[in-house]
PDB file of C-alpha atoms in Angstrom:
ATOM      1  CA  MET A 122      -0.115  -0.172   0.039  1.00 62.00           C
ATOM      2  CA  LYS A 123       2.283   2.923   0.891  1.00 66.00           C
ATOM      3  CA  LEU A 124       4.372   1.181  -2.268  1.00 56.00           C
ATOM      4  CA  ASN A 125       1.691   2.276  -4.270  1.00 66.00           C
ATOM      5  CA  LYS A 126       1.765   5.915  -2.778  1.00 67.00           C
ATOM      6  CA  ILE A 127       4.838   6.239  -3.057  1.00 68.00           C
ATOM      7  CA  PHE A 128       5.270   4.895  -7.138  1.00 59.00           C
ATOM      8  CA  LYS A 129       1.917   7.453  -7.623  1.00 65.00           C
ATOM      9  CA  ASN A 130       3.352  10.885  -6.131  1.00 68.00           C
ATOM     10  CA  THR A 131       6.178   9.450  -7.967  1.00 63.00           C
ATOM     11  CA  LEU A 132       4.479   9.425 -11.563  1.00 55.00           C
ATOM     12  CA  LEU A 133       2.830  12.801 -10.090  1.00 61.00           C
ATOM     13  CA  VAL A 134       5.290  14.899 -10.194  1.00 62.00           C
ATOM     14  CA  LEU A 135       6.817  13.695 -13.052  1.00 56.00           C
ATOM     15  CA  ALA A 136       3.507  14.551 -14.953  1.00 58.00           C
ATOM     16  CA  ALA A 137       4.394  17.755 -12.892  1.00 59.00           C
ATOM     17  CA  CYS A 138       7.723  18.180 -14.342  1.00 53.00           C
ATOM     18  CA  LEU A 139       7.212  17.023 -18.146  1.00 53.00           C
ATOM     19  CA  VAL A 140       3.990  19.369 -18.684  1.00 54.00           C
ATOM     20  CA  LEU A 141       6.077  22.774 -17.060  1.00 53.00           C
ATOM     21  CA  SER A 142       8.644  21.634 -19.123  1.00 55.00           C
ATOM     22  CA  ALA A 143       6.672  21.593 -22.649  1.00 54.00           C
ATOM     23  CA  CYS A 144       5.380  25.312 -21.291  1.00 49.00           C
ATOM     24  CA  ALA A 145       8.880  26.321 -21.088  1.00 45.00           C
ATOM     25  CA  THR A 146       9.631  25.554 -24.247  1.00 44.00           C
ATOM     26  CA  LYS A 147      10.832  28.238 -26.584  1.00 42.00           C
ATOM     27  CA  LYS A 148       9.366  28.032 -30.236  1.00 43.00           C
ATOM     28  CA  GLU A 149      11.384  29.973 -33.278  1.00 41.00           C
ATOM     29  CA  VAL A 150      10.815  31.152 -35.716  1.00 41.00           C
ATOM     30  CA  ALA A 151      13.748  29.708 -38.866  1.00 43.00           C
ATOM     31  CA  THR A 152      15.276  33.135 -40.541  1.00 40.00           C
ATOM     32  CA  ASP A 153      13.235  31.860 -44.086  1.00 50.00           C
ATOM     33  CA  ILE A 154      10.273  32.380 -42.611  1.00 56.00           C
ATOM     34  CA  LYS A 155      11.122  35.916 -40.597  1.00 55.00           C
ATOM     35  CA  GLY A 156      12.513  37.329 -44.324  1.00 60.00           C
ATOM     36  CA  GLN A 157       9.178  36.267 -45.654  1.00 82.00           C
ATOM     37  CA  MET A 158       6.386  37.380 -43.208  1.00 82.00           C
ATOM     38  CA  GLN A 159       5.749  41.639 -41.796  1.00 84.00           C
ATOM     39  CA  GLY A 160       4.057  40.173 -38.367  1.00 86.00           C
ATOM     40  CA  ASP A 161       1.707  37.721 -40.137  1.00 85.00           C
ATOM     41  CA  VAL A 162       1.670  39.465 -43.271  1.00 91.00           C
ATOM     42  CA  TYR A 163       3.807  37.623 -46.243  1.00 88.00           C
ATOM     43  CA  THR A 164       6.545  39.461 -47.894  1.00 83.00           C
ATOM     44  CA  GLY A 165       8.325  37.304 -49.754  1.00 83.00           C
ATOM     45  CA  THR A 166       7.781  36.584 -54.010  1.00 83.00           C
ATOM     46  CA  ASP A 167       8.301  33.396 -54.273  1.00 80.00           C
ATOM     47  CA  THR A 168       4.908  31.987 -54.796  1.00 84.00           C
ATOM     48  CA  VAL A 169       3.875  35.735 -56.035  1.00 86.00           C
ATOM     49  CA  GLU A 170       3.244  35.706 -60.331  1.00 90.00           C
ATOM     50  CA  TYR A 171       3.103  38.987 -62.761  1.00 92.00           C
ATOM     51  CA  LEU A 172      -0.722  40.718 -63.894  1.00 91.00           C
ATOM     52  CA  ALA A 173       2.156  42.194 -66.558  1.00 90.00           C
ATOM     53  CA  GLU A 174       6.364  42.410 -66.309  1.00 91.00           C
ATOM     54  CA  GLY A 175       6.654  43.813 -63.270  1.00 90.00           C
ATOM     55  CA  VAL A 176       3.161  44.358 -62.084  1.00 95.00           C
ATOM     56  CA  PRO A 177       2.696  41.622 -59.354  1.00 95.00           C
ATOM     57  CA  ASP A 178      -0.511  39.774 -59.655  1.00 96.00           C
ATOM     58  CA  ARG A 179      -1.691  38.940 -55.334  1.00 96.00           C
ATOM     59  CA  VAL A 180      -1.583  41.486 -51.816  1.00 97.00           C
ATOM     60  CA  PHE A 181      -1.938  39.491 -48.948  1.00 97.00           C
ATOM     61  CA  PHE A 182      -3.422  40.353 -45.894  1.00 97.00           C
ATOM     62  CA  ALA A 183      -3.394  39.178 -42.311  1.00 96.00           C
ATOM     63  CA  THR A 184      -5.059  36.540 -40.623  1.00 96.00           C
ATOM     64  CA  ASN A 185      -9.292  37.033 -40.542  1.00 96.00           C
ATOM     65  CA  GLU A 186      -8.488  40.838 -41.711  1.00 97.00           C
ATOM     66  CA  SER A 187      -9.117  42.500 -45.324  1.00 97.00           C
ATOM     67  CA  ILE A 188      -8.096  46.288 -44.958  1.00 97.00           C
ATOM     68  CA  LEU A 189      -5.240  46.047 -47.240  1.00 97.00           C
ATOM     69  CA  THR A 190      -1.860  46.808 -46.126  1.00 95.00           C
ATOM     70  CA  THR A 191       0.955  49.490 -47.317  1.00 95.00           C
ATOM     71  CA  ALA A 192       3.305  47.115 -49.553  1.00 94.00           C
ATOM     72  CA  SER A 193      -1.055  45.526 -50.696  1.00 96.00           C
ATOM     73  CA  ARG A 194      -1.788  49.488 -51.746  1.00 97.00           C
ATOM     74  CA  GLU A 195       1.992  49.558 -53.869  1.00 97.00           C
ATOM     75  CA  THR A 196       0.916  46.700 -55.231  1.00 96.00           C
ATOM     76  CA  LEU A 197      -2.417  47.776 -56.423  1.00 97.00           C
ATOM     77  CA  ARG A 198      -1.760  51.198 -57.437  1.00 97.00           C
ATOM     78  CA  ALA A 199       0.969  49.443 -60.124  1.00 97.00           C
ATOM     79  CA  GLN A 200      -1.899  46.928 -60.771  1.00 97.00           C
ATOM     80  CA  ALA A 201      -4.574  50.807 -61.488  1.00 98.00           C
ATOM     81  CA  ALA A 202      -1.843  52.380 -63.228  1.00 97.00           C
ATOM     82  CA  TRP A 203      -1.368  49.529 -66.140  1.00 97.00           C
ATOM     83  CA  LEU A 204      -4.860  48.525 -66.669  1.00 97.00           C
ATOM     84  CA  ARG A 205      -5.042  52.551 -66.758  1.00 97.00           C
ATOM     85  CA  LYS A 206      -2.512  51.912 -70.132  1.00 97.00           C
ATOM     86  CA  ASN A 207      -4.963  48.589 -70.997  1.00 96.00           C
ATOM     87  CA  PRO A 208      -8.209  50.396 -71.236  1.00 96.00           C
ATOM     88  CA  GLY A 209      -9.337  46.887 -73.151  1.00 96.00           C
ATOM     89  CA  ILE A 210      -7.890  44.076 -70.263  1.00 96.00           C
ATOM     90  CA  ASN A 211     -11.237  43.318 -67.665  1.00 97.00           C
ATOM     91  CA  VAL A 212      -9.901  41.563 -64.448  1.00 97.00           C
ATOM     92  CA  VAL A 213     -11.491  39.053 -61.781  1.00 98.00           C
ATOM     93  CA  LEU A 214     -10.143  39.704 -58.333  1.00 98.00           C
ATOM     94  CA  GLU A 215      -9.936  36.117 -56.881  1.00 98.00           C
ATOM     95  CA  GLY A 216     -10.612  36.351 -52.932  1.00 98.00           C
ATOM     96  CA  HIS A 217      -8.443  33.816 -50.391  1.00 98.00           C
ATOM     97  CA  ALA A 218      -7.980  31.900 -47.006  1.00 97.00           C
ATOM     98  CA  ASP A 219      -5.953  30.032 -45.495  1.00 97.00           C
ATOM     99  CA  GLU A 220      -7.673  25.933 -44.632  1.00 96.00           C
ATOM    100  CA  ARG A 221      -8.594  27.426 -40.863  1.00 96.00           C
ATOM    101  CA  GLY A 222     -12.042  28.542 -40.569  1.00 95.00           C
ATOM    102  CA  THR A 223     -15.066  27.032 -41.390  1.00 97.00           C
ATOM    103  CA  ARG A 224     -15.952  26.913 -45.609  1.00 97.00           C
ATOM    104  CA  GLU A 225     -18.309  29.248 -45.415  1.00 98.00           C
ATOM    105  CA  TYR A 226     -16.431  31.800 -42.815  1.00 98.00           C
ATOM    106  CA  ASN A 227     -14.192  31.702 -45.144  1.00 98.00           C
ATOM    107  CA  LEU A 228     -15.858  32.698 -48.760  1.00 98.00           C
ATOM    108  CA  ALA A 229     -17.292  35.550 -47.330  1.00 98.00           C
ATOM    109  CA  LEU A 230     -13.119  36.703 -45.978  1.00 98.00           C
ATOM    110  CA  GLY A 231     -12.130  35.912 -49.109  1.00 98.00           C
ATOM    111  CA  GLU A 232     -15.554  37.912 -51.305  1.00 98.00           C
ATOM    112  CA  ARG A 233     -14.177  40.629 -47.996  1.00 98.00           C
ATOM    113  CA  ARG A 234     -10.317  40.872 -49.021  1.00 98.00           C
ATOM    114  CA  ALA A 235     -11.040  41.091 -53.642  1.00 98.00           C
ATOM    115  CA  ASN A 236     -13.606  42.988 -52.573  1.00 98.00           C
ATOM    116  CA  ALA A 237     -11.447  45.719 -50.878  1.00 98.00           C
ATOM    117  CA  ALA A 238      -8.813  45.229 -53.511  1.00 98.00           C
ATOM    118  CA  LYS A 239     -11.543  46.290 -55.871  1.00 98.00           C
ATOM    119  CA  ASP A 240     -12.842  49.759 -54.373  1.00 98.00           C
ATOM    120  CA  TYR A 241      -8.876  50.109 -53.996  1.00 98.00           C
ATOM    121  CA  LEU A 242      -8.503  49.973 -57.640  1.00 98.00           C
ATOM    122  CA  MET A 243     -11.809  52.560 -58.480  1.00 98.00           C
ATOM    123  CA  THR A 244     -10.743  55.336 -56.456  1.00 98.00           C
ATOM    124  CA  TYR A 245      -7.473  54.971 -58.246  1.00 97.00           C
ATOM    125  CA  GLY A 246      -9.670  54.935 -61.742  1.00 96.00           C
ATOM    126  CA  ILE A 247     -10.577  51.967 -62.246  1.00 97.00           C
ATOM    127  CA  SER A 248     -13.788  50.696 -63.442  1.00 97.00           C
ATOM    128  CA  SER A 249     -16.456  48.428 -61.814  1.00 97.00           C
ATOM    129  CA  ASP A 250     -17.176  47.338 -64.899  1.00 97.00           C
ATOM    130  CA  ARG A 251     -14.124  45.911 -65.390  1.00 97.00           C
ATOM    131  CA  ILE A 252     -13.351  44.267 -62.455  1.00 98.00           C
ATOM    132  CA  THR A 253     -15.492  40.980 -61.371  1.00 98.00           C
ATOM    133  CA  VAL A 254     -14.919  39.740 -57.754  1.00 98.00           C
ATOM    134  CA  LEU A 255     -14.838  36.059 -57.102  1.00 98.00           C
ATOM    135  CA  SER A 256     -14.196  33.846 -54.051  1.00 98.00           C
ATOM    136  CA  TYR A 257     -12.680  30.805 -53.133  1.00 98.00           C
ATOM    137  CA  GLY A 258     -12.583  31.000 -49.917  1.00 96.00           C
ATOM    138  CA  LYS A 259      -9.398  27.837 -49.253  1.00 97.00           C
ATOM    139  CA  GLU A 260     -10.529  26.279 -51.565  1.00 97.00           C
ATOM    140  CA  ARG A 261      -7.538  26.546 -53.971  1.00 96.00           C
ATOM    141  CA  PRO A 262      -4.413  27.255 -51.551  1.00 96.00           C
ATOM    142  CA  VAL A 263      -1.465  27.474 -53.330  1.00 95.00           C
ATOM    143  CA  ASP A 264       1.300  25.876 -50.631  1.00 95.00           C
ATOM    144  CA  SER A 265      -0.880  23.906 -48.627  1.00 94.00           C
ATOM    145  CA  GLY A 266       1.529  23.292 -45.949  1.00 94.00           C
ATOM    146  CA  SER A 267      -0.662  23.537 -42.013  1.00 95.00           C
ATOM    147  CA  ASN A 268       1.852  26.257 -40.393  1.00 95.00           C
ATOM    148  CA  PRO A 269       1.827  30.033 -40.431  1.00 94.00           C
ATOM    149  CA  LEU A 270       4.131  30.270 -43.486  1.00 94.00           C
ATOM    150  CA  ALA A 271       1.799  28.714 -45.787  1.00 95.00           C
ATOM    151  CA  TRP A 272      -1.420  30.433 -43.992  1.00 96.00           C
ATOM    152  CA  SER A 273       0.192  34.037 -44.764  1.00 96.00           C
ATOM    153  CA  LYS A 274       1.143  32.800 -47.841  1.00 96.00           C
ATOM    154  CA  ASN A 275      -2.060  31.351 -48.667  1.00 97.00           C
ATOM    155  CA  ARG A 276      -4.232  34.566 -47.322  1.00 97.00           C
ATOM    156  CA  ARG A 277      -4.817  36.546 -50.875  1.00 97.00           C
ATOM    157  CA  SER A 278      -6.307  38.335 -53.512  1.00 98.00           C
ATOM    158  CA  VAL A 279      -4.912  38.070 -56.496  1.00 97.00           C
ATOM    159  CA  THR A 280      -6.008  40.107 -60.276  1.00 97.00           C
ATOM    160  CA  VAL A 281      -5.798  37.557 -62.769  1.00 96.00           C
ATOM    161  CA  LYS A 282      -7.394  38.765 -67.038  1.00 95.00           C
ATOM    162  CA  ALA A 283     -10.151  38.555 -67.595  1.00 93.00           C
ATOM    163  CA  ASN A 284      -9.857  38.585 -71.694  1.00 82.00           C
TER     164      ASN A 284
END
């Protein structure tokens, strides 16, 4: 009986030590990830394609956000300038989200992101008749990983030529 109590106490102490050591473990972010993210917004270029020469086709968003970052606004200004020079081109703004959240939530979030990009392009003189908004939610990830870098690459709006 006494041996059983000592065994239980020993197990309890070991479990407590394990839990405390797990809480104290500091997780390091790989240096290549730090260079590709600002906060939780993707800033790398490995998944960026081009709408036209020198005009990136996508902008990235923070988690659960549809607010344009400074870098996103710069990209959209370049897109607007290119679209003004090419008045015969129409575009589709595709809104995307990462894998977290329900399908319905991510479809709505993707639509808000694409509309944020559309509204910004319209402030630079692009007619709403030339812009179609389409949300894919989490259905078309550019990176299928389940980590912060993959999620940040998937939170985006992509501008695609429609004609």
